[in-house]
Short mmCIF file of C-alpha atoms in Angstrom, two decimals:
data_model
loop_
_atom_site.label_atom_id
_atom_site.label_comp_id
_atom_site.label_asym_id
_atom_site.label_seq_id
_atom_site.Cartn_x
_atom_site.Cartn_y
_atom_site.Cartn_z
CA MET Q 1438 110.97 89.83 94.32
CA ARG Q 1439 111.54 91.91 91.18
CA VAL Q 1440 113.10 90.75 87.98
CA GLY Q 1441 114.57 92.37 84.88
CA SER Q 1442 117.26 94.84 83.93
CA THR Q 1443 117.15 98.41 82.68
CA GLY Q 1444 115.64 98.78 79.23
CA LEU Q 1445 114.29 101.46 76.91
CA TRP Q 1446 113.00 104.76 78.35
CA GLY Q 1447 113.94 103.79 81.89
CA ARG Q 1448 111.63 100.78 81.95
CA THR Q 1449 112.87 97.33 82.86
CA LEU Q 1450 112.99 94.67 80.19
CA SER Q 1451 110.51 92.63 82.23
CA ASN Q 1452 108.04 95.53 82.18
CA LEU Q 1453 107.87 95.26 78.40
CA SER Q 1454 106.32 91.82 78.85
CA PHE Q 1455 103.53 93.12 81.08
CA PRO Q 1456 100.54 95.42 80.48
CA PRO Q 1457 101.11 99.19 80.74
CA THR Q 1458 99.85 100.89 83.90
CA ARG Q 1459 97.93 103.52 81.93
CA ALA Q 1460 95.13 103.44 79.36
CA VAL Q 1461 93.57 106.36 77.50
CA GLY Q 1462 90.10 105.92 79.01
CA ARG Q 1463 87.58 108.78 79.30
CA GLY Q 1464 89.39 111.09 81.69
CA ALA Q 1465 87.73 111.65 85.06
CA ALA Q 1466 84.84 109.17 85.06
CA TRP Q 1467 83.24 106.13 86.66
CA TYR Q 1468 84.98 102.94 85.54
CA ARG Q 1469 83.78 99.36 85.98
CA GLY Q 1470 86.27 96.69 86.95
CA ASP Q 1471 86.75 93.20 88.35
CA CYS Q 1472 89.83 92.89 90.58
CA HIS Q 1473 89.72 89.18 91.40
CA VAL Q 1474 90.08 86.74 88.49
CA HIS Q 1475 92.01 83.51 87.89
CA SER Q 1476 93.28 82.10 84.62
CA VAL Q 1477 94.75 78.77 83.53
CA HIS Q 1478 98.01 80.04 85.02
CA SER Q 1479 96.64 79.16 88.49
CA ASP Q 1480 93.35 77.31 89.07
CA GLY Q 1481 91.06 79.00 86.56
CA GLU Q 1482 89.64 77.36 83.44
CA LEU Q 1483 89.92 80.35 81.09
CA THR Q 1484 92.98 81.69 79.30
CA PRO Q 1485 93.99 85.34 79.73
CA GLU Q 1486 92.65 85.99 76.20
CA GLU Q 1487 89.28 84.50 77.11
CA LEU Q 1488 89.12 86.50 80.34
CA ALA Q 1489 89.87 89.76 78.54
CA VAL Q 1490 87.29 89.10 75.81
CA ARG Q 1491 84.60 88.19 78.32
CA GLY Q 1492 85.51 91.08 80.61
CA ARG Q 1493 85.05 93.59 77.83
CA ALA Q 1494 81.78 91.90 76.79
CA ALA Q 1495 80.59 92.26 80.41
CA GLY Q 1496 81.07 96.04 80.18
CA LEU Q 1497 84.30 96.23 82.18
CA ASP Q 1498 86.91 98.95 81.75
CA PHE Q 1499 89.59 97.22 83.82
CA MET Q 1500 90.45 93.94 85.48
CA ALA Q 1501 93.20 92.65 87.77
CA THR Q 1502 95.19 89.45 87.43
CA THR Q 1503 95.17 87.69 90.82
CA GLU Q 1504 96.67 84.24 90.45
CA HIS Q 1505 97.19 82.29 93.67
CA ASN Q 1506 100.60 82.97 95.25
CA SER Q 1507 102.31 83.85 91.99
CA ALA Q 1508 102.98 86.80 89.75
CA ALA Q 1509 101.15 87.34 86.47
CA GLU Q 1510 102.75 85.24 83.77
CA SER Q 1511 105.26 87.23 81.71
CA GLY Q 1512 103.95 87.89 78.21
CA ALA Q 1513 100.49 86.45 78.91
CA TRP Q 1514 98.64 89.74 79.41
CA VAL Q 1515 100.59 92.53 77.70
CA HIS Q 1516 98.82 92.20 74.32
CA LEU Q 1517 95.37 92.19 75.93
CA ALA Q 1518 95.49 95.75 77.27
CA ALA Q 1519 94.02 98.52 75.10
CA ASP Q 1520 93.33 102.25 75.11
CA ASP Q 1521 89.96 101.54 76.73
CA PHE Q 1522 90.89 98.48 78.80
CA LEU Q 1523 93.33 98.50 81.72
CA ILE Q 1524 94.91 95.38 83.22
CA ILE Q 1525 96.21 95.72 86.78
CA LEU Q 1526 98.85 93.34 88.12
CA GLY Q 1527 97.98 91.58 91.36
CA GLU Q 1528 98.12 88.37 93.38
CA GLU Q 1529 95.75 86.46 95.61
CA VAL Q 1530 97.88 85.83 98.66
CA THR Q 1531 96.50 82.47 99.76
CA THR Q 1532 97.36 81.57 103.35
CA ASN Q 1533 96.01 78.95 105.73
CA THR Q 1534 94.21 81.61 107.78
CA GLY Q 1535 92.64 83.71 105.04
CA HIS Q 1536 93.16 85.07 101.54
CA TRP Q 1537 93.89 88.63 100.52
CA LEU Q 1538 94.46 90.54 97.31
CA ALA Q 1539 97.64 92.50 96.61
CA LEU Q 1540 96.68 94.90 93.80
CA GLY Q 1541 99.03 97.16 91.85
CA ILE Q 1542 102.24 95.25 92.55
CA LYS Q 1543 105.22 95.40 90.20
CA PRO Q 1544 105.92 93.07 87.26
CA GLY Q 1545 107.33 89.79 88.53
CA GLU Q 1546 106.72 90.70 92.17
CA VAL Q 1547 105.43 87.95 94.47
CA ILE Q 1548 104.11 88.60 97.97
CA ASP Q 1549 105.08 85.82 100.37
CA TRP Q 1550 102.09 83.69 101.43
CA ASN Q 1551 103.89 81.76 104.16
CA HIS Q 1552 102.34 83.66 107.06
CA GLN Q 1553 99.34 83.26 109.32
CA VAL Q 1554 97.58 84.77 112.30
CA ARG Q 1555 99.86 85.45 115.31
CA ASP Q 1556 103.21 84.95 113.57
CA GLY Q 1557 103.68 88.72 113.21
CA LEU Q 1558 104.44 88.59 109.48
CA ILE Q 1559 101.23 90.00 108.01
CA ASP Q 1560 102.23 93.64 108.64
CA GLN Q 1561 105.50 93.15 106.76
CA CYS Q 1562 103.62 91.74 103.78
CA LEU Q 1563 101.09 94.58 103.78
CA ASP Q 1564 103.95 97.08 103.97
CA GLN Q 1565 105.61 95.47 100.95
CA VAL Q 1566 102.47 96.14 98.89
CA HIS Q 1567 101.97 99.66 100.24
CA GLN Q 1568 105.59 100.62 99.54
CA VAL Q 1569 104.97 100.23 95.79
CA GLY Q 1570 101.66 102.11 95.93
CA GLY Q 1571 99.57 98.95 95.96
CA LEU Q 1572 96.28 98.12 97.63
CA CYS Q 1573 95.57 95.34 100.15
CA VAL Q 1574 92.09 93.81 100.15
CA ALA Q 1575 90.72 91.27 102.61
CA ALA Q 1576 89.20 88.68 100.26
CA HIS Q 1577 85.89 86.82 100.81
CA PRO Q 1578 86.20 86.90 104.64
CA HIS Q 1579 83.50 84.26 105.16
CA ALA Q 1580 84.11 81.98 102.18
CA PRO Q 1581 82.68 78.47 102.73
CA TYR Q 1582 85.90 76.46 102.89
CA PRO Q 1583 88.58 76.11 105.62
CA SER Q 1584 91.26 78.59 104.49
CA GLY Q 1585 88.65 81.03 103.15
CA ASP Q 1586 87.62 82.14 106.64
CA PHE Q 1587 89.56 85.39 107.08
CA MET Q 1588 91.21 85.36 110.52
CA PHE Q 1589 93.56 88.34 110.20
CA PRO Q 1590 92.45 91.68 111.71
CA PHE Q 1591 91.24 94.18 109.13
CA ARG Q 1592 93.68 96.74 110.51
CA GLY Q 1593 96.23 97.56 107.83
CA PHE Q 1594 93.99 96.52 104.94
CA ASP Q 1595 92.64 99.16 102.57
CA ALA Q 1596 89.40 97.44 101.56
CA VAL Q 1597 87.18 94.45 102.29
CA GLU Q 1598 85.69 92.23 99.60
CA VAL Q 1599 82.15 92.16 100.99
CA TRP Q 1600 80.73 90.69 97.79
CA ASN Q 1601 82.43 87.71 96.18
CA GLY Q 1602 81.02 85.95 93.15
CA LEU Q 1603 79.30 82.69 92.30
CA TRP Q 1604 80.17 79.49 94.13
CA THR Q 1605 78.19 76.31 93.56
CA SER Q 1606 74.98 78.34 93.61
CA ASP Q 1607 73.65 80.05 90.49
CA ARG Q 1608 72.80 83.07 92.65
CA PRO Q 1609 75.40 85.86 92.78
CA TRP Q 1610 74.46 86.75 96.37
CA ASN Q 1611 75.03 84.07 99.01
CA ALA Q 1612 75.10 83.73 102.80
CA ASP Q 1613 78.86 84.33 103.06
CA ASN Q 1614 78.41 87.70 101.35
CA GLU Q 1615 75.60 88.62 103.74
CA ALA Q 1616 77.90 87.88 106.69
CA ALA Q 1617 80.77 89.89 105.19
CA LEU Q 1618 78.52 92.88 104.46
CA ALA Q 1619 77.08 92.83 107.99
CA GLU Q 1620 80.54 92.64 109.56
CA TRP Q 1621 81.84 95.54 107.45
CA GLY Q 1622 78.69 97.58 108.08
CA ARG Q 1623 78.91 97.15 111.85
CA SER Q 1624 82.51 98.41 111.88
CA LEU Q 1625 81.88 101.55 109.84
CA ALA Q 1626 80.81 103.91 112.64
CA ALA Q 1627 83.85 103.20 114.81
CA ASP Q 1628 86.22 103.25 111.83
CA ILE Q 1629 84.84 106.53 110.44
CA HIS Q 1630 85.05 108.07 113.91
CA THR Q 1631 88.78 107.27 114.07
CA GLY Q 1632 89.38 108.23 110.43
CA SER Q 1633 90.48 104.73 109.49
CA TRP Q 1634 87.50 103.26 107.65
CA ARG Q 1635 88.11 100.90 104.73
CA SER Q 1636 86.03 100.67 101.60
CA ALA Q 1637 83.85 97.80 100.43
CA MET Q 1638 84.67 95.99 97.19
CA GLY Q 1639 82.89 93.49 94.99
CA ASN Q 1640 84.67 91.07 92.66
CA SER Q 1641 83.71 87.92 90.79
CA ASP Q 1642 86.60 85.64 91.86
CA THR Q 1643 86.27 84.18 88.38
CA HIS Q 1644 87.42 80.61 87.87
CA LEU Q 1645 84.83 79.39 85.37
CA GLU Q 1646 82.91 80.45 82.29
CA GLY Q 1647 80.09 82.92 82.92
CA GLN Q 1648 81.43 84.41 86.15
CA ILE Q 1649 83.44 87.51 85.23
CA GLY Q 1650 81.92 90.82 86.23
CA ILE Q 1651 79.34 89.21 88.56
CA PRO Q 1652 79.75 91.30 90.64
CA HIS Q 1653 82.21 94.14 90.00
CA SER Q 1654 83.20 97.51 91.45
CA VAL Q 1655 82.36 100.86 89.84
CA VAL Q 1656 85.15 103.29 90.69
CA PHE Q 1657 85.50 107.04 90.17
CA ALA Q 1658 89.03 107.75 88.95
CA GLU Q 1659 90.68 110.84 87.49
CA GLU Q 1660 92.17 108.66 84.73
CA LEU Q 1661 92.06 105.05 83.61
CA ASN Q 1662 95.38 104.07 85.12
CA THR Q 1663 96.44 101.80 87.94
CA GLU Q 1664 97.32 104.57 90.37
CA ALA Q 1665 94.03 106.44 89.89
CA ILE Q 1666 91.86 103.31 90.07
CA LEU Q 1667 93.53 102.17 93.29
CA ALA Q 1668 93.20 105.69 94.73
CA GLY Q 1669 89.46 105.65 94.01
CA ILE Q 1670 89.04 102.29 95.71
CA ARG Q 1671 91.17 103.34 98.68
CA ALA Q 1672 89.09 106.51 99.16
CA GLY Q 1673 85.80 104.64 98.93
CA ARG Q 1674 84.81 106.47 95.75
CA SER Q 1675 83.17 103.30 94.52
CA TRP Q 1676 80.07 101.14 94.62
CA ILE Q 1677 79.30 97.53 93.71
CA ALA Q 1678 77.04 96.30 90.91
CA GLU Q 1679 75.78 92.81 90.19
CA SER Q 1680 76.25 93.49 86.45
CA ALA Q 1681 76.75 96.32 83.97
CA ASP Q 1682 72.96 96.46 83.54
CA VAL Q 1683 72.72 98.14 86.94
CA ASP Q 1684 73.57 101.81 87.42
CA VAL Q 1685 73.31 103.83 90.63
CA THR Q 1686 73.77 107.53 91.33
CA PHE Q 1687 73.91 108.32 95.05
CA THR Q 1688 74.27 111.87 96.40
CA ALA Q 1689 73.67 113.93 99.53
CA ASN Q 1690 72.69 117.62 99.35
CA ALA Q 1691 72.86 120.15 102.19
CA ASP Q 1692 71.87 123.71 101.29
CA GLY Q 1693 73.21 123.38 97.77
CA HIS Q 1694 76.41 121.59 98.74
CA VAL Q 1695 76.55 118.12 97.18
CA ALA Q 1696 78.69 115.06 97.95
CA GLY Q 1697 78.80 111.61 96.39
CA VAL Q 1698 79.93 108.13 97.34
CA GLY Q 1699 83.10 108.16 99.44
CA GLU Q 1700 83.02 111.92 99.94
CA GLN Q 1701 82.44 114.08 103.02
CA LEU Q 1702 79.61 116.61 103.21
CA THR Q 1703 79.70 119.57 105.59
CA THR Q 1704 76.07 120.11 106.61
CA TYR Q 1705 76.37 123.19 108.86
CA GLY Q 1706 73.78 121.60 111.12
CA GLY Q 1707 71.05 121.65 108.48
CA ARG Q 1708 68.88 119.06 106.82
CA VAL Q 1709 70.44 116.68 104.33
CA GLU Q 1710 68.53 115.35 101.35
CA VAL Q 1711 69.91 111.96 100.35
CA GLN Q 1712 68.92 110.72 96.90
CA ALA Q 1713 69.46 107.47 95.05
CA ALA Q 1714 68.72 107.02 91.35
CA VAL Q 1715 68.66 103.37 90.31
CA ARG Q 1716 68.54 102.08 86.75
CA GLY Q 1717 68.37 98.49 85.63
CA VAL Q 1718 66.41 97.16 88.63
CA THR Q 1719 62.70 97.32 87.90
CA VAL Q 1720 61.33 95.83 91.12
CA GLY Q 1721 62.92 95.89 94.54
CA THR Q 1722 63.86 98.13 97.43
CA VAL Q 1723 66.44 100.74 98.36
CA SER Q 1724 67.49 100.85 102.00
CA PHE Q 1725 69.43 103.70 103.60
CA HIS Q 1726 71.89 102.60 106.29
CA THR Q 1727 73.54 104.81 108.92
CA ASP Q 1728 75.54 104.35 112.12
CA ARG Q 1729 72.19 103.58 113.76
CA GLY Q 1730 71.42 100.69 111.44
CA LYS Q 1731 68.85 100.55 108.66
CA ALA Q 1732 67.27 103.99 108.84
CA HIS Q 1733 64.86 104.00 105.92
CA ARG Q 1734 63.54 101.65 103.25
CA ALA Q 1735 61.69 102.54 100.05
CA SER Q 1736 60.27 100.53 97.16
CA LEU Q 1737 61.49 101.17 93.64
CA PRO Q 1738 58.69 102.55 91.44
CA GLY Q 1739 59.05 99.74 88.90
CA ASP Q 1740 59.88 101.81 85.83
CA GLY Q 1741 63.55 100.78 85.65
CA ALA Q 1742 64.76 104.30 86.47
CA GLY Q 1743 63.62 104.73 90.06
CA VAL Q 1744 64.54 107.73 92.20
CA VAL Q 1745 64.09 107.55 95.97
CA GLN Q 1746 65.12 110.04 98.62
CA TRP Q 1747 65.33 110.43 102.37
CA ASP Q 1748 66.09 113.36 104.69
CA THR Q 1749 68.40 113.31 107.71
CA THR Q 1750 70.92 115.48 109.59
CA ALA Q 1751 74.53 115.03 110.64
CA GLU Q 1752 73.31 114.89 114.23
CA GLU Q 1753 71.11 111.91 113.34
CA SER Q 1754 73.53 110.17 110.95
CA MET Q 1755 77.34 110.07 110.88
CA PHE Q 1756 77.17 108.52 107.42
CA VAL Q 1757 74.68 107.15 104.90
CA ARG Q 1758 75.12 104.26 102.49
CA ILE Q 1759 72.56 102.35 100.42
CA GLU Q 1760 71.72 98.81 99.43
CA VAL Q 1761 69.54 97.94 96.44
CA ARG Q 1762 67.86 94.55 96.74
CA HIS Q 1763 65.67 92.36 94.58
CA PRO Q 1764 62.35 91.12 96.02
CA ASN Q 1765 64.02 87.81 97.03
CA GLY Q 1766 66.55 89.68 99.18
CA ASP Q 1767 69.53 89.32 96.84
CA VAL Q 1768 71.63 92.47 96.52
CA ALA Q 1769 71.68 94.21 93.13
CA ALA Q 1770 73.98 97.07 94.20
CA LEU Q 1771 75.49 98.61 97.31
CA THR Q 1772 77.59 101.69 97.94
CA ASN Q 1773 80.33 102.95 100.17
CA PRO Q 1774 79.18 105.69 102.56
CA ILE Q 1775 78.77 109.42 102.21
CA ILE Q 1776 80.12 110.93 105.46
CA LEU Q 1777 78.14 113.74 107.09
CA VAL Q 1778 79.81 116.33 109.35
#
């Protein structure tokens, strides 16, 4: 459903009550954002103003409004956007057989939530989002409550929220996230082989004070605008951080040719040097994962700016991705894969 009539400069009058789809930003860069938050306009405890203030304080460059089964409230967010802070319109489509995020939908647009597994309606709803250039994300597929267990097939979705934020625990990494990460990781080889792999996302699912940005996605985008951010997520040009204190640079090098997260590297049959530089995690491990499982594990040197590397070939590894973990096993960061051909 869309509302509004034609207004100034070809925009609808309703659009003037919603945040712009473009911010000035820093040009082509890595941007941090949280694409799953709730305000007092659904079941959250914070106002849009409080969410924006806390999001910026958490080091975010963008956030998405994802109220349950409703559009962003007209006029509630427009004044909170800025040259260096983008607000993306979205919805958490909350069904009885799983939740999913519709990101980048139009002002006033609501995606119908009255569908479930086997009724044949999910594809129509996904198409509605895709037709306006939006992104569909399977949300918290193993959340610990009845409707949070995601029962739809991942086919047709653009990304999977493998890391969802704090629940009743004070730890940002919980068993449901471990299950979601394992499920996504197991599917990667088959999905990459068919050219249909979907990226991993991390979002806070903020409802309460102290949750925003824990975790969030770090996305490479050509500009700080809705279209470019969604394109970066869709392509897997992103990784997940537990907070803005953590920074990861992950590259693969084959005879001087270099690729980063979400990119494809042509190896010409030679050796590939895979390198991860981790800042903000003083003690822990970096593990390199391929289509053959966990292929290599290395300890961080403990100086807060650890660099670890590992060598492989395209014959040995179809892809490589990394996980950074604290000594207790909690994840500090994880990346989408670099694909080796």
